[in-house]
Amino acid sequence: MRHARPCAVAYDGGVTDASPHPHAQSKYQVRFDWGRSGAVRIGTDADIVVWVDVLGGADDGAPTALFAELPQAEFVEGGLTDAAVVAARVLDLQVRLGRRVLIGVVAAGAPDRGDGQADDASDALRFTVEDLLGAGAVIDALASVGLDYCSPEAAAACAAFTGLRGAVAHLATASAGAQELLAAGVAAAEIRRTATLGSSEELRVLRLYPA
């Protein structure tokens, strides 16, 4: 089995009180966080935001709702099926801009409805293993084309994917989110399609890099 090169995490010193906004991961080229709030945290200076919603369980309007908050960034969707396509796009953008591009990889997660009571927090997110693995696949693909200066958060997501690569399809289709879709009548074949590594060569663009 081929083992992809892991994300390289390099540190230029310890975190100090003078470090600006540590949760922005701004020291790193490749960053990782969860949901809309995470996208804003890591994306204020990003050139491209990769939104990862493998099973489509997040709010459908979530990425486009971020356009106004992150006006400088290109937005694409990515995941298990098209990680290499996303990495190629990011590399092309870097060549076109003639400088290092900053990348925010965002796992969508799913709305946490708790026990279904009306007072559940509407903005709470539930951890989704399929989105973690999809984000890790994107980060691993970025590393394979030399874009590997990752934050610790991005490196951990990458390691989750590379360490579980052989079981990704099973984990994604057996996840709580997948089981919820099956119970709602979604075909098993459709769920498996979203977890098939490298099965798509189509770039899913939400918004191109602003001219």
Short mmCIF file of C-alpha atoms in Angstrom, two decimals, residues 6-202:
data_model
loop_
_atom_site.label_atom_id
_atom_site.label_comp_id
_atom_site.label_asym_id
_atom_site.label_seq_id
_atom_site.Cartn_x
_atom_site.Cartn_y
_atom_site.Cartn_z
CA PRO A 6 2.73 13.24 5.80
CA CYS A 7 2.11 16.92 6.32
CA ALA A 8 5.22 18.70 7.54
CA VAL A 9 4.64 20.75 10.66
CA ALA A 10 7.39 23.28 11.25
CA TYR A 11 7.60 25.65 14.17
CA ASP A 12 9.49 28.95 14.26
CA GLY A 13 9.34 29.23 18.03
CA GLY A 14 6.95 28.88 20.90
CA VAL A 15 3.68 30.72 21.16
CA THR A 16 4.05 33.96 23.11
CA ASP A 17 1.69 36.66 24.29
CA ALA A 18 2.65 38.65 21.20
CA SER A 19 1.43 35.96 18.81
CA PRO A 20 -1.62 37.37 16.96
CA HIS A 21 -4.85 35.37 17.19
CA PRO A 22 -3.47 31.86 17.78
CA HIS A 23 -6.74 30.23 16.70
CA ALA A 24 -6.32 31.81 13.26
CA GLN A 25 -3.35 29.47 12.65
CA SER A 26 -1.91 32.40 10.73
CA LYS A 27 1.70 31.17 10.93
CA TYR A 28 0.83 28.30 8.62
CA GLN A 29 0.05 27.96 4.94
CA VAL A 30 -2.40 25.08 5.40
CA ARG A 31 -4.96 25.46 8.21
CA PHE A 32 -7.88 23.38 9.44
CA ASP A 33 -11.02 24.11 11.45
CA TRP A 34 -14.71 23.24 11.71
CA GLY A 35 -17.88 24.91 10.47
CA ARG A 36 -18.71 28.49 9.54
CA SER A 37 -17.13 30.01 12.64
CA GLY A 38 -13.98 27.98 12.02
CA ALA A 39 -13.87 29.17 8.42
CA VAL A 40 -13.89 32.78 9.60
CA ARG A 41 -11.22 32.05 12.21
CA ILE A 42 -8.73 30.62 9.74
CA GLY A 43 -9.90 32.32 6.55
CA THR A 44 -9.61 36.07 7.06
CA ASP A 45 -6.41 36.16 5.00
CA ALA A 46 -6.87 32.90 3.07
CA ASP A 47 -6.63 32.88 -0.70
CA ILE A 48 -8.75 29.75 -0.98
CA VAL A 49 -11.21 28.02 1.34
CA VAL A 50 -11.93 24.32 0.82
CA TRP A 51 -15.33 23.36 2.24
CA VAL A 52 -15.58 19.65 3.09
CA ASP A 53 -19.09 18.23 3.50
CA VAL A 54 -18.77 14.61 2.43
CA LEU A 55 -22.36 13.48 3.02
CA GLY A 56 -24.02 16.84 2.57
CA GLY A 57 -25.24 16.99 6.15
CA ALA A 58 -24.37 20.61 6.83
CA ASP A 59 -26.50 23.67 6.16
CA ASP A 60 -26.60 23.90 2.36
CA GLY A 61 -26.15 27.68 2.50
CA ALA A 62 -23.15 27.62 4.82
CA PRO A 63 -20.35 28.19 2.28
CA THR A 64 -22.13 30.92 0.32
CA ALA A 65 -23.05 32.67 3.56
CA LEU A 66 -19.32 33.13 4.12
CA PHE A 67 -18.71 35.02 0.89
CA ALA A 68 -19.34 38.44 2.43
CA GLU A 69 -17.20 37.66 5.49
CA LEU A 70 -14.28 36.36 3.42
CA PRO A 71 -14.45 38.49 0.27
CA GLN A 72 -10.82 37.87 -0.72
CA ALA A 73 -11.02 34.09 -1.00
CA GLU A 74 -11.87 31.56 -3.64
CA PHE A 75 -14.26 28.86 -2.39
CA VAL A 76 -14.27 25.27 -3.59
CA GLU A 77 -15.77 22.08 -2.27
CA GLY A 78 -13.54 19.09 -1.69
CA GLY A 79 -13.44 15.71 -0.03
CA LEU A 80 -12.62 12.07 -0.48
CA THR A 81 -13.63 11.88 -4.14
CA ASP A 82 -11.72 14.88 -5.47
CA ALA A 83 -8.86 15.76 -3.12
CA ALA A 84 -6.26 15.58 -5.90
CA VAL A 85 -8.34 17.89 -8.10
CA VAL A 86 -8.51 20.44 -5.30
CA ALA A 87 -4.76 20.24 -4.71
CA ALA A 88 -4.10 20.81 -8.41
CA ARG A 89 -6.34 23.88 -8.35
CA VAL A 90 -4.55 25.32 -5.31
CA LEU A 91 -1.17 24.76 -6.95
CA ASP A 92 -2.39 26.42 -10.15
CA LEU A 93 -3.61 29.41 -8.13
CA GLN A 94 -0.25 29.71 -6.43
CA VAL A 95 1.55 29.69 -9.77
CA ARG A 96 -0.84 32.29 -11.17
CA LEU A 97 -0.48 34.61 -8.20
CA GLY A 98 3.28 34.17 -8.09
CA ARG A 99 3.41 33.81 -4.32
CA ARG A 100 2.59 31.38 -1.53
CA VAL A 101 -1.17 30.97 -1.24
CA LEU A 102 -2.87 30.57 2.12
CA ILE A 103 -5.34 27.70 2.40
CA GLY A 104 -8.19 27.15 4.83
CA VAL A 105 -9.57 23.60 4.89
CA VAL A 106 -12.91 23.53 6.69
CA ALA A 107 -14.78 20.41 7.78
CA ALA A 108 -18.47 21.25 7.69
CA GLY A 109 -19.64 19.00 10.51
CA ALA A 110 -23.38 18.58 10.99
CA PRO A 111 -25.98 20.48 12.99
CA ASP A 112 -26.15 19.09 16.51
CA ARG A 113 -29.86 18.75 17.23
CA GLY A 114 -29.22 17.08 20.56
CA ASP A 115 -32.31 15.24 21.74
CA GLY A 116 -34.52 17.24 19.39
CA GLN A 117 -35.78 19.71 21.95
CA ALA A 118 -36.64 23.19 20.76
CA ASP A 119 -34.06 24.86 22.99
CA ASP A 120 -31.10 23.03 21.44
CA ALA A 121 -28.39 25.44 20.26
CA SER A 122 -29.01 25.99 16.55
CA ASP A 123 -25.37 26.80 15.80
CA ALA A 124 -23.87 23.79 17.59
CA LEU A 125 -21.92 21.32 15.46
CA ARG A 126 -21.70 17.57 15.70
CA PHE A 127 -18.36 15.88 14.93
CA THR A 128 -18.52 14.02 11.62
CA VAL A 129 -15.81 11.44 11.00
CA GLU A 130 -16.45 11.52 7.25
CA ASP A 131 -15.68 15.25 7.11
CA LEU A 132 -12.53 14.80 9.21
CA LEU A 133 -11.32 12.12 6.80
CA GLY A 134 -12.32 14.17 3.76
CA ALA A 135 -10.44 17.19 5.08
CA GLY A 136 -7.46 14.97 5.82
CA ALA A 137 -7.55 13.67 2.25
CA VAL A 138 -7.42 17.22 0.92
CA ILE A 139 -4.54 18.15 3.23
CA ASP A 140 -2.66 14.99 2.24
CA ALA A 141 -3.19 15.80 -1.44
CA LEU A 142 -1.86 19.32 -0.85
CA ALA A 143 1.23 17.83 0.81
CA SER A 144 1.76 15.56 -2.20
CA VAL A 145 2.18 18.64 -4.44
CA GLY A 146 4.49 20.39 -2.00
CA LEU A 147 1.97 22.49 -0.07
CA ASP A 148 2.79 20.99 3.29
CA TYR A 149 3.47 23.77 5.81
CA CYS A 150 0.57 22.69 8.00
CA SER A 151 -0.79 23.88 11.30
CA PRO A 152 -0.92 21.24 14.04
CA GLU A 153 -4.67 21.07 13.50
CA ALA A 154 -4.22 20.41 9.78
CA ALA A 155 -1.45 17.89 10.41
CA ALA A 156 -3.66 15.94 12.81
CA ALA A 157 -6.48 15.77 10.25
CA CYS A 158 -3.96 14.64 7.63
CA ALA A 159 -2.63 11.93 9.94
CA ALA A 160 -6.15 10.70 10.65
CA PHE A 161 -6.68 10.18 6.93
CA THR A 162 -3.31 8.65 6.10
CA GLY A 163 -3.45 6.36 9.12
CA LEU A 164 -6.92 5.11 8.23
CA ARG A 165 -6.64 5.26 4.44
CA GLY A 166 -7.43 1.58 3.96
CA ALA A 167 -10.62 1.84 6.00
CA VAL A 168 -11.87 5.22 4.80
CA ALA A 169 -14.75 3.90 2.70
CA HIS A 170 -15.99 1.67 5.51
CA LEU A 171 -15.67 4.36 8.18
CA ALA A 172 -17.45 6.99 6.10
CA THR A 173 -20.33 4.72 5.13
CA ALA A 174 -20.69 3.25 8.63
CA SER A 175 -20.60 6.64 10.33
CA ALA A 176 -23.50 8.05 12.32
CA GLY A 177 -24.23 10.52 9.54
CA ALA A 178 -24.36 7.77 6.92
CA GLN A 179 -26.62 5.64 9.09
CA GLU A 180 -28.93 8.61 9.51
CA LEU A 181 -29.14 8.99 5.72
CA LEU A 182 -29.82 5.28 5.25
CA ALA A 183 -32.65 5.48 7.76
CA ALA A 184 -34.05 8.42 5.79
CA GLY A 185 -34.11 6.32 2.61
CA VAL A 186 -30.91 7.41 0.85
CA ALA A 187 -29.49 4.56 -1.23
CA ALA A 188 -26.38 2.85 0.11
CA ALA A 189 -24.75 3.13 -3.32
CA GLU A 190 -25.11 6.91 -3.24
CA ILE A 191 -23.45 7.08 0.16
CA ARG A 192 -20.61 4.83 -1.02
CA ARG A 193 -20.08 7.11 -4.00
CA THR A 194 -19.26 10.04 -1.71
CA ALA A 195 -16.57 7.96 0.02
CA THR A 196 -14.78 6.55 -3.04
CA LEU A 197 -11.27 7.94 -3.06
CA GLY A 198 -10.21 9.74 -6.22
CA SER A 199 -13.38 8.94 -8.13
CA SER A 200 -13.99 12.45 -9.48
CA GLU A 201 -11.94 14.70 -11.73
CA GLU A 202 -14.38 17.61 -11.57
#
